mmCIF file of C-alpha atoms and ligand atoms in Angstrom:
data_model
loop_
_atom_site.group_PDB
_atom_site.id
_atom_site.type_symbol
_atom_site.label_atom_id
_atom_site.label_comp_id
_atom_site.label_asym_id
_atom_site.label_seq_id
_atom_site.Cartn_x
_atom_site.Cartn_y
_atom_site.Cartn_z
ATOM 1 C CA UNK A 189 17.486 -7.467 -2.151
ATOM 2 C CA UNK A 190 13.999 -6.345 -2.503
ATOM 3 C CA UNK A 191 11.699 -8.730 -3.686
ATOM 4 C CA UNK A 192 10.760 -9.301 -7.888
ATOM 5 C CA UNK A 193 7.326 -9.384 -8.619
ATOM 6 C CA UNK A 194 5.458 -11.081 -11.738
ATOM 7 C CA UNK A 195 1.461 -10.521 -11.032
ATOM 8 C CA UNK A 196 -0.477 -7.347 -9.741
ATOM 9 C CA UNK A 197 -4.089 -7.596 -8.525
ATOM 10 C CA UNK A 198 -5.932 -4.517 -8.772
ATOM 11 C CA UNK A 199 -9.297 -3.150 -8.682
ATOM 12 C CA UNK A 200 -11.565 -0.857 -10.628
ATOM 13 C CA UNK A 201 -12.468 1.966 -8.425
ATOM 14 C CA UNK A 202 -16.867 1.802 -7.938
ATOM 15 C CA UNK A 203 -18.592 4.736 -9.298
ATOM 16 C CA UNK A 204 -19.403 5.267 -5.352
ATOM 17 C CA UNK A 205 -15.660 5.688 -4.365
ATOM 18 C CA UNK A 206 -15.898 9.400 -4.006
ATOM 19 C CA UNK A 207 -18.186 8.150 -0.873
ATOM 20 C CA UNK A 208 -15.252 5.997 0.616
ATOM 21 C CA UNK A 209 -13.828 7.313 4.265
ATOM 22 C CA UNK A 210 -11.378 10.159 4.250
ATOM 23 C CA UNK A 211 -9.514 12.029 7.312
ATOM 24 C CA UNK A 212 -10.334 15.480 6.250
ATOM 25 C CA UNK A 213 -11.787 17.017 2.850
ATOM 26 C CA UNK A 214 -9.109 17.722 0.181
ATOM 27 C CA UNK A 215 -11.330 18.742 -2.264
ATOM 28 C CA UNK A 216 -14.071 16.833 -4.087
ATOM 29 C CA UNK A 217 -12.497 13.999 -6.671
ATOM 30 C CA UNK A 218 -13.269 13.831 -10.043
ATOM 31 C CA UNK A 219 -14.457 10.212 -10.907
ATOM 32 C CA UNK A 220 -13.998 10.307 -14.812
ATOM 33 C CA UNK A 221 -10.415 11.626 -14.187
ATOM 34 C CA UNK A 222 -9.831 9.168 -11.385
ATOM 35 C CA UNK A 223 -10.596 6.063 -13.704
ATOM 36 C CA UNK A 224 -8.196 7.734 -16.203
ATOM 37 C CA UNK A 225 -5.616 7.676 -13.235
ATOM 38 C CA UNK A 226 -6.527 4.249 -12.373
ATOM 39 C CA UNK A 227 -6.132 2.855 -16.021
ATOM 40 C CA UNK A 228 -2.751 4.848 -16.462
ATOM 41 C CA UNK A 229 -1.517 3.187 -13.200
ATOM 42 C CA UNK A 230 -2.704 -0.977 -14.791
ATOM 43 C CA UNK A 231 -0.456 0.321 -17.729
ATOM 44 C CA UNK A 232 2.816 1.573 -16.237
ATOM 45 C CA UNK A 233 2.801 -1.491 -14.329
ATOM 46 C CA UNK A 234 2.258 -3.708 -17.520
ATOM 47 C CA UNK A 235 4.904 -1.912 -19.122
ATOM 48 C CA UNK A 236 7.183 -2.804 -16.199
ATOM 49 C CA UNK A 237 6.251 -6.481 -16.896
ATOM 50 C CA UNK A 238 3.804 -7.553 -14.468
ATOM 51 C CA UNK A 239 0.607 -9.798 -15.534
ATOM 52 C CA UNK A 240 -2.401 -7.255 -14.096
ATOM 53 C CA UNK A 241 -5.408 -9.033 -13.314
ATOM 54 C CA UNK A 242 -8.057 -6.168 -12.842
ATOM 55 C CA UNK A 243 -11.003 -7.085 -10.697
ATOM 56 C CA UNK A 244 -14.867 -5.501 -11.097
ATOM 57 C CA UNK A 245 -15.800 -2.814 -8.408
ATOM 58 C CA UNK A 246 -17.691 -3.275 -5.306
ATOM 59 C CA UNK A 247 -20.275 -0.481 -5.758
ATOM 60 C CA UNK A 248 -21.201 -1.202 -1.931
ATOM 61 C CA UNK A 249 -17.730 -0.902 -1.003
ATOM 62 C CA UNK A 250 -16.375 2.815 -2.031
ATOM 63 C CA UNK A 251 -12.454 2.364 -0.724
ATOM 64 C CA UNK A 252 -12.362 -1.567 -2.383
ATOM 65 C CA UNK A 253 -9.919 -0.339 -5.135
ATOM 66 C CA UNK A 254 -7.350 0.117 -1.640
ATOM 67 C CA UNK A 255 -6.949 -3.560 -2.130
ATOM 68 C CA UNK A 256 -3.767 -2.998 -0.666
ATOM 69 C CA UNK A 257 -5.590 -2.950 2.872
ATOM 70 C CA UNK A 258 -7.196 -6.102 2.370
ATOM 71 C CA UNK A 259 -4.369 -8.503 2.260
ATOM 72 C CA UNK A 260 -0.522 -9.069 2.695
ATOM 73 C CA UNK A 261 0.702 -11.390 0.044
ATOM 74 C CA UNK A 262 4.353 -12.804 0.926
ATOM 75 C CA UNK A 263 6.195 -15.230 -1.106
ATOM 76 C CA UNK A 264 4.750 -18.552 0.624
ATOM 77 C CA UNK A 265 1.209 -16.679 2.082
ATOM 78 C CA UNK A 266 -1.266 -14.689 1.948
ATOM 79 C CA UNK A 267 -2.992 -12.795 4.734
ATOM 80 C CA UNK A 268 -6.313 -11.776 4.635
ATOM 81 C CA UNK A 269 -6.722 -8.727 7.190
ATOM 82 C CA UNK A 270 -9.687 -7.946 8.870
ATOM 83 C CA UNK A 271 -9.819 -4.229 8.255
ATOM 84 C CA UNK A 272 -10.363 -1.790 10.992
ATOM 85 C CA UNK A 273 -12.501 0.662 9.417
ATOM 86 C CA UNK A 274 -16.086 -1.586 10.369
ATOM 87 C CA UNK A 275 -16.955 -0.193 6.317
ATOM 88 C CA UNK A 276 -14.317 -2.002 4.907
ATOM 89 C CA UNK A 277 -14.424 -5.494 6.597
ATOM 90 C CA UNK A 278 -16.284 -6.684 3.371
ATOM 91 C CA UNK A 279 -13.569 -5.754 1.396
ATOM 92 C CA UNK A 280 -11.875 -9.311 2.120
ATOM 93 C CA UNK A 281 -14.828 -11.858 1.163
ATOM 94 C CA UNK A 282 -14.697 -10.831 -2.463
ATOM 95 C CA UNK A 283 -10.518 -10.793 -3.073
ATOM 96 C CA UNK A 284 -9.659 -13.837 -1.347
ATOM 97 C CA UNK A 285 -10.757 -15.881 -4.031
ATOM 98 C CA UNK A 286 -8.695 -14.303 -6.185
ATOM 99 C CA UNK A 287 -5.918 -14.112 -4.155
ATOM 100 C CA UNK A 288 -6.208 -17.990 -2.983
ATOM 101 C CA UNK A 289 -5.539 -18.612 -7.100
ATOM 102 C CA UNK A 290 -2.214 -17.836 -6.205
ATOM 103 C CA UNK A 291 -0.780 -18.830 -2.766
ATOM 104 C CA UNK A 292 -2.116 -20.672 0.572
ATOM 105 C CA UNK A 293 -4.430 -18.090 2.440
ATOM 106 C CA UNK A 294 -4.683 -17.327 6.029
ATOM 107 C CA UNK A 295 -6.820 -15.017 8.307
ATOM 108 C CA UNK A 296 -6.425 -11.958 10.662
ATOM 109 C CA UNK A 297 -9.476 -12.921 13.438
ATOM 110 C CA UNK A 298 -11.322 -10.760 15.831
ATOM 111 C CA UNK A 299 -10.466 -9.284 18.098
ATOM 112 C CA UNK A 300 -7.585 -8.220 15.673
ATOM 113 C CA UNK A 301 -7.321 -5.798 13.290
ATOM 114 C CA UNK A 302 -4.871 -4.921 10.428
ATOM 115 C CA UNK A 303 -4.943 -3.115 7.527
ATOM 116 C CA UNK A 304 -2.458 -3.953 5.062
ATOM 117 C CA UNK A 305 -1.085 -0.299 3.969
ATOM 118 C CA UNK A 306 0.431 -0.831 7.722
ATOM 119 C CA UNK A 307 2.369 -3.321 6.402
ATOM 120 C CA UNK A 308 5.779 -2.370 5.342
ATOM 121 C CA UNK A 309 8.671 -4.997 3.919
ATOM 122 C CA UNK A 310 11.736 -4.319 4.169
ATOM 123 C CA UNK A 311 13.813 -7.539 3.013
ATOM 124 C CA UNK A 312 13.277 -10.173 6.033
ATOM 125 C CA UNK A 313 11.899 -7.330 8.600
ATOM 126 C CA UNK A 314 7.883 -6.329 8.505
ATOM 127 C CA UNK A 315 7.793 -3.266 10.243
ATOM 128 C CA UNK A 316 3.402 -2.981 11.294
ATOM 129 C CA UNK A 317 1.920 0.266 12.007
ATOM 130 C CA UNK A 318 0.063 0.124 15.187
ATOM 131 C CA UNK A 319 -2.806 2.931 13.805
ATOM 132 C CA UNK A 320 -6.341 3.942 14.125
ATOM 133 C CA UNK A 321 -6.426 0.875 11.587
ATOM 134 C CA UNK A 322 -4.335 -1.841 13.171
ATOM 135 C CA UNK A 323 -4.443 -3.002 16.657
ATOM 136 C CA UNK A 324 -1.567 -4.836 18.989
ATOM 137 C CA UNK A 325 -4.037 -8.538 18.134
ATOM 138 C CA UNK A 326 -3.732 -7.873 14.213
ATOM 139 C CA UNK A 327 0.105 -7.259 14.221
ATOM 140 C CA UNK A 328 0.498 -10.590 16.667
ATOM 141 C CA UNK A 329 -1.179 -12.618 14.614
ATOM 142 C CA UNK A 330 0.574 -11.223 11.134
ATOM 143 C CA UNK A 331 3.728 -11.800 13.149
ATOM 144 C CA UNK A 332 2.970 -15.224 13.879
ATOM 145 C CA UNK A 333 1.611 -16.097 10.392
ATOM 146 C CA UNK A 334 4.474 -14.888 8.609
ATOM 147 C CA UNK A 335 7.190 -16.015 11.211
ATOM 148 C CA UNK A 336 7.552 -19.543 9.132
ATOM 149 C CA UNK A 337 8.847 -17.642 6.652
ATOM 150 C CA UNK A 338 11.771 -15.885 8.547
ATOM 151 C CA UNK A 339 9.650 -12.496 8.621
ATOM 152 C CA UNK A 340 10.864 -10.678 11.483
ATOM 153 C CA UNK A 341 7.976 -8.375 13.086
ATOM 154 C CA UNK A 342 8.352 -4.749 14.719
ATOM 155 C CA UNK A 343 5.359 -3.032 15.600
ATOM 156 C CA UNK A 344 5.862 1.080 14.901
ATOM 157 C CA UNK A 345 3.444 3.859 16.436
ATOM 158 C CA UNK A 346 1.579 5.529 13.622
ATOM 159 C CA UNK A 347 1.193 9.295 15.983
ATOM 160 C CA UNK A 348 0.268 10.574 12.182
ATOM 161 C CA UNK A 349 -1.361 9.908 9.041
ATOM 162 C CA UNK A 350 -3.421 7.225 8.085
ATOM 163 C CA UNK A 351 -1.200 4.350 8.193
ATOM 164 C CA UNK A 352 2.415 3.481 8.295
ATOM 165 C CA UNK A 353 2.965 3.433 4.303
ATOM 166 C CA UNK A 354 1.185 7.004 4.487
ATOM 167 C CA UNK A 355 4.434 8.014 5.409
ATOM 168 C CA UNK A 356 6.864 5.130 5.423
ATOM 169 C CA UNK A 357 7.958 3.338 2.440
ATOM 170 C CA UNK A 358 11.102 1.262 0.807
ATOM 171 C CA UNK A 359 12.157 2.541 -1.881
ATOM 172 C CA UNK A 360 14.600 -0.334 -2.547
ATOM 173 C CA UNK A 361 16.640 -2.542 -0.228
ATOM 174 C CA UNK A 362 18.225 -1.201 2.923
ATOM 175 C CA UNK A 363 16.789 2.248 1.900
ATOM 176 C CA UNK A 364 13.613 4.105 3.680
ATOM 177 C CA UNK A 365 11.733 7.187 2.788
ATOM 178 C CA UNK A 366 10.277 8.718 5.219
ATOM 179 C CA UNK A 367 8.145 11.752 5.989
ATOM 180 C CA UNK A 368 7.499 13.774 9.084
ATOM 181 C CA UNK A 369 7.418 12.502 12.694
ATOM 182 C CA UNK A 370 8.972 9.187 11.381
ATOM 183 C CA UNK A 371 11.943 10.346 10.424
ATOM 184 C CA UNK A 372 13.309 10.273 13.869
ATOM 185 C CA UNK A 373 11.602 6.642 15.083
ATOM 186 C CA UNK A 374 14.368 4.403 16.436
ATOM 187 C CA UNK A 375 13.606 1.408 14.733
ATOM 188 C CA UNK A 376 14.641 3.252 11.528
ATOM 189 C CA UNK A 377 17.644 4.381 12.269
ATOM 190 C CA UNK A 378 19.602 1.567 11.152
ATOM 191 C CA UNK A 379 18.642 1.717 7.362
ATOM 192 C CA UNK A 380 20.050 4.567 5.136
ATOM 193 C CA UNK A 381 17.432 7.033 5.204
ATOM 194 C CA UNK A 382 15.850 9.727 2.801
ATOM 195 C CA UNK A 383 13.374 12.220 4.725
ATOM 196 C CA UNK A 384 10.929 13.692 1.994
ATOM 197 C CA UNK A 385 10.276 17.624 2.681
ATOM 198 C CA UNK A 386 7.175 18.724 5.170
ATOM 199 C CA UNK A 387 5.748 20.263 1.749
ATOM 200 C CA UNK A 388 5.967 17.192 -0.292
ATOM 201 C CA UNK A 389 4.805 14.632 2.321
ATOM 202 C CA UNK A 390 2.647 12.759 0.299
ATOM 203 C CA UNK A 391 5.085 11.721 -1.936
ATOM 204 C CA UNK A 392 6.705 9.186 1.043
ATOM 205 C CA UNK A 393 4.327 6.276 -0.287
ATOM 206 C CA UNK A 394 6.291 5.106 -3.680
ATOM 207 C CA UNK A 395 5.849 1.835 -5.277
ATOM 208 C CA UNK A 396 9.267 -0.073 -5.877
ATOM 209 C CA UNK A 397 8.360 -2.436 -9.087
ATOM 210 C CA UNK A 398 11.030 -4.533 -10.231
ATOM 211 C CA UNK A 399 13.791 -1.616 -10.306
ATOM 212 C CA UNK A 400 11.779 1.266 -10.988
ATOM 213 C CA UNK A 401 10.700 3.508 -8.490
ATOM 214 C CA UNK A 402 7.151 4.987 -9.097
ATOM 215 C CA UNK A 403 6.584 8.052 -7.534
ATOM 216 C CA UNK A 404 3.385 10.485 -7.568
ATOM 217 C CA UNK A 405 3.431 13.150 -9.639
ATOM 218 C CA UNK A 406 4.098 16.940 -8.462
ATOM 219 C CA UNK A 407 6.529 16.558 -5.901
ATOM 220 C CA UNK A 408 10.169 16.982 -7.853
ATOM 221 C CA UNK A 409 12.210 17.345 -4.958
ATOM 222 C CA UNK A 410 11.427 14.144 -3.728
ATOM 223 C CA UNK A 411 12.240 12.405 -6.851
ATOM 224 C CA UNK A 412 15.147 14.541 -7.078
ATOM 225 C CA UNK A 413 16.460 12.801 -4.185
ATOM 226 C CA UNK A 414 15.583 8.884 -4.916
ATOM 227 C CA UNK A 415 17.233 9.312 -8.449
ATOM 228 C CA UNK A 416 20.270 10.832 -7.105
ATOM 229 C CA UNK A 417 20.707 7.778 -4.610
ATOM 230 C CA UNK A 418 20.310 5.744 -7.253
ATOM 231 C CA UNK A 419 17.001 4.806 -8.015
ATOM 232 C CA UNK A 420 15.241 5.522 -11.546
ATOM 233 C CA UNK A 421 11.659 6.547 -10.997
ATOM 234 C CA UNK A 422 8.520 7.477 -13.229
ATOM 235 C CA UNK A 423 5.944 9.578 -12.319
ATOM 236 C CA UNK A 424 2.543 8.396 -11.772
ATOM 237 C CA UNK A 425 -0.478 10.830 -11.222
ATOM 238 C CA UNK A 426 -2.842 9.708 -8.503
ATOM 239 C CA UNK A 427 -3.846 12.948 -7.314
ATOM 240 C CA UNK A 428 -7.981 11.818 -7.295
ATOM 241 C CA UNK A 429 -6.650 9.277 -5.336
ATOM 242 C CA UNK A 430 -5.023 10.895 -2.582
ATOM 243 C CA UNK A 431 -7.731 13.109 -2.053
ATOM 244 C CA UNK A 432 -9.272 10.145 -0.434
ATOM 245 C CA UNK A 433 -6.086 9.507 1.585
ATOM 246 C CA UNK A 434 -4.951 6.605 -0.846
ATOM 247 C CA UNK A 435 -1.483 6.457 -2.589
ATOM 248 C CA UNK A 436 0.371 4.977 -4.980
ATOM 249 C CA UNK A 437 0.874 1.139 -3.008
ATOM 250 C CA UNK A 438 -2.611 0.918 -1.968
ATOM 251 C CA UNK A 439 -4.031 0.358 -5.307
ATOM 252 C CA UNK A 440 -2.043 -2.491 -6.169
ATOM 253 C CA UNK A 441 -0.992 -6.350 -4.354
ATOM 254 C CA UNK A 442 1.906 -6.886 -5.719
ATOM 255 C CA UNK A 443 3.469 -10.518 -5.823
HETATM 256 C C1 LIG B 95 -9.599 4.599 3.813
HETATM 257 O O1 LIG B 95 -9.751 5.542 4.585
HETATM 258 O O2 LIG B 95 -9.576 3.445 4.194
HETATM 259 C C2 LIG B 95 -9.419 4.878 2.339
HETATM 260 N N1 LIG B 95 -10.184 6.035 1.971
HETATM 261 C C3 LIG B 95 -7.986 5.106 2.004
HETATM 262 C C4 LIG B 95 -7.167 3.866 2.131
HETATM 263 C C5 LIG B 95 -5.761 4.058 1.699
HETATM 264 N N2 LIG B 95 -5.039 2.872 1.809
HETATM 265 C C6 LIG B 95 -3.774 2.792 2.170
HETATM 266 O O3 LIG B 95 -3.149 3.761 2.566
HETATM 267 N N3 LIG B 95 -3.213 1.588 2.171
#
């Protein structure tokens, strides 16, 4: 079963965010149309019945809208990371108080690092990309935090991408979608599987809400293939987004 969700914390994106940290240039974003995307992404996930609480941007902190990176929220916990981009370790600070509203908090500690779009749930397994972002510490610690809960840990090499939701993601329960080089990782093998298209590789990251499968907009194929194995999906445009390597999940904590 995948998990229900009733609240979403997101962020505003700062007026700096076209200054955030990106892998390569992919063109330059346009802020007014990125706070359109932003807004249209609060209201598709009000319409699918969550309670959106929509923080103030960090205008010192250019990626903070990626609160996804800054925490894992799990039924019983939350986890604040400690972020391995050095520019994004003040990320944390600010959400944890609004994250402690809501469930007992704990804390990724140096030497570790994790960011949280290496996270990836599926049911009572937590697959944790081990990436330019997360080190061996971080995903030791996560996988003793969340152990009380009966989360199982597996730590997955990210050898592309930014992190392991860049190109890993559950569309629903038992199901992956997967792009690239991950396709063929042995710890996926035993879910069923559905391997997005080299040319619409972005569109791996897809935010399961409640039943409805949100999916970027402009790659068709791919939601071609999650409707016909049976998931309904809507089509979100975060294409300023992406351009600073951000997708659909990392705008959002979901819980
Ligand atoms: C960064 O490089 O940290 C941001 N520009 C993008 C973060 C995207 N977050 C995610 O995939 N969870």
């Amino acid at each position: 079963m995948s998990r229900r969700f009733s609240r979403a914390l997101v962020r505003t994106p700062a007026r700096s965010f076209a200054q955030g940290l990106r892998m390569a240039d992919r063109g330059r974003p346009d802020p007014e149309l990125m706070l359109r995307q932003h807004q249209q992404y609060v209201e598709v996930l009000r319409r699918l019945g969550l309670e959106v609480t929509v923080l103030q941007p960090l205008e010192g902190f250019p990626d903070a809208h990626f609160v996804e990176d800054a925490a894992v929220v799990t039924p019983r916990l939350a986890v604040m990371t400690r972020p391995g981009a050095l520019e994004r370790q003040g990320e944390t600070g600010p959400l944890e108080p609004e994250v402690a509203r809501w469930r007992e908090v704990a804390h990724i500690r140096a030497p570790g690092t994790l960011d949280g779009g290496d996270v990836l749930e599926v049911g009572q397994e937590v697959f944790v990309g081990l990436s330019g972002r997360t080190n061996r510490q971080g995903f030791e610690q996560l996988g003793r935090l969340l152990a009380p809960q009966g989360y199982r840990c597996t730590a997955v090499r990210v050898s592309e991408g930014l992190h392991l939701t860049s190109s890993v993601t559950c569309p629903g329960s038992g199901t992956l979608l997967l792009a690239g080089a991950f396709a063929a990782v042995p710890e996926f093998q035993p879910y069923r599987r559905i391997v997005v298209e080299p040319a619409e590789s972005a569109a791996a990251n897809v935010l399961p809400v409640n039943g409805t499968v949100l999916v970027p907009a402009g790659f068709p194929r791919t939601r071609r293939a999650l409707e016909a194995a049976g998931f309904p999906t809507l089509e979100v445009d975060n294409s300023e987004a992406r351009k600073m390597d951000g997708a659909l999940t990392c705008m959002s904590l979901l819980f």
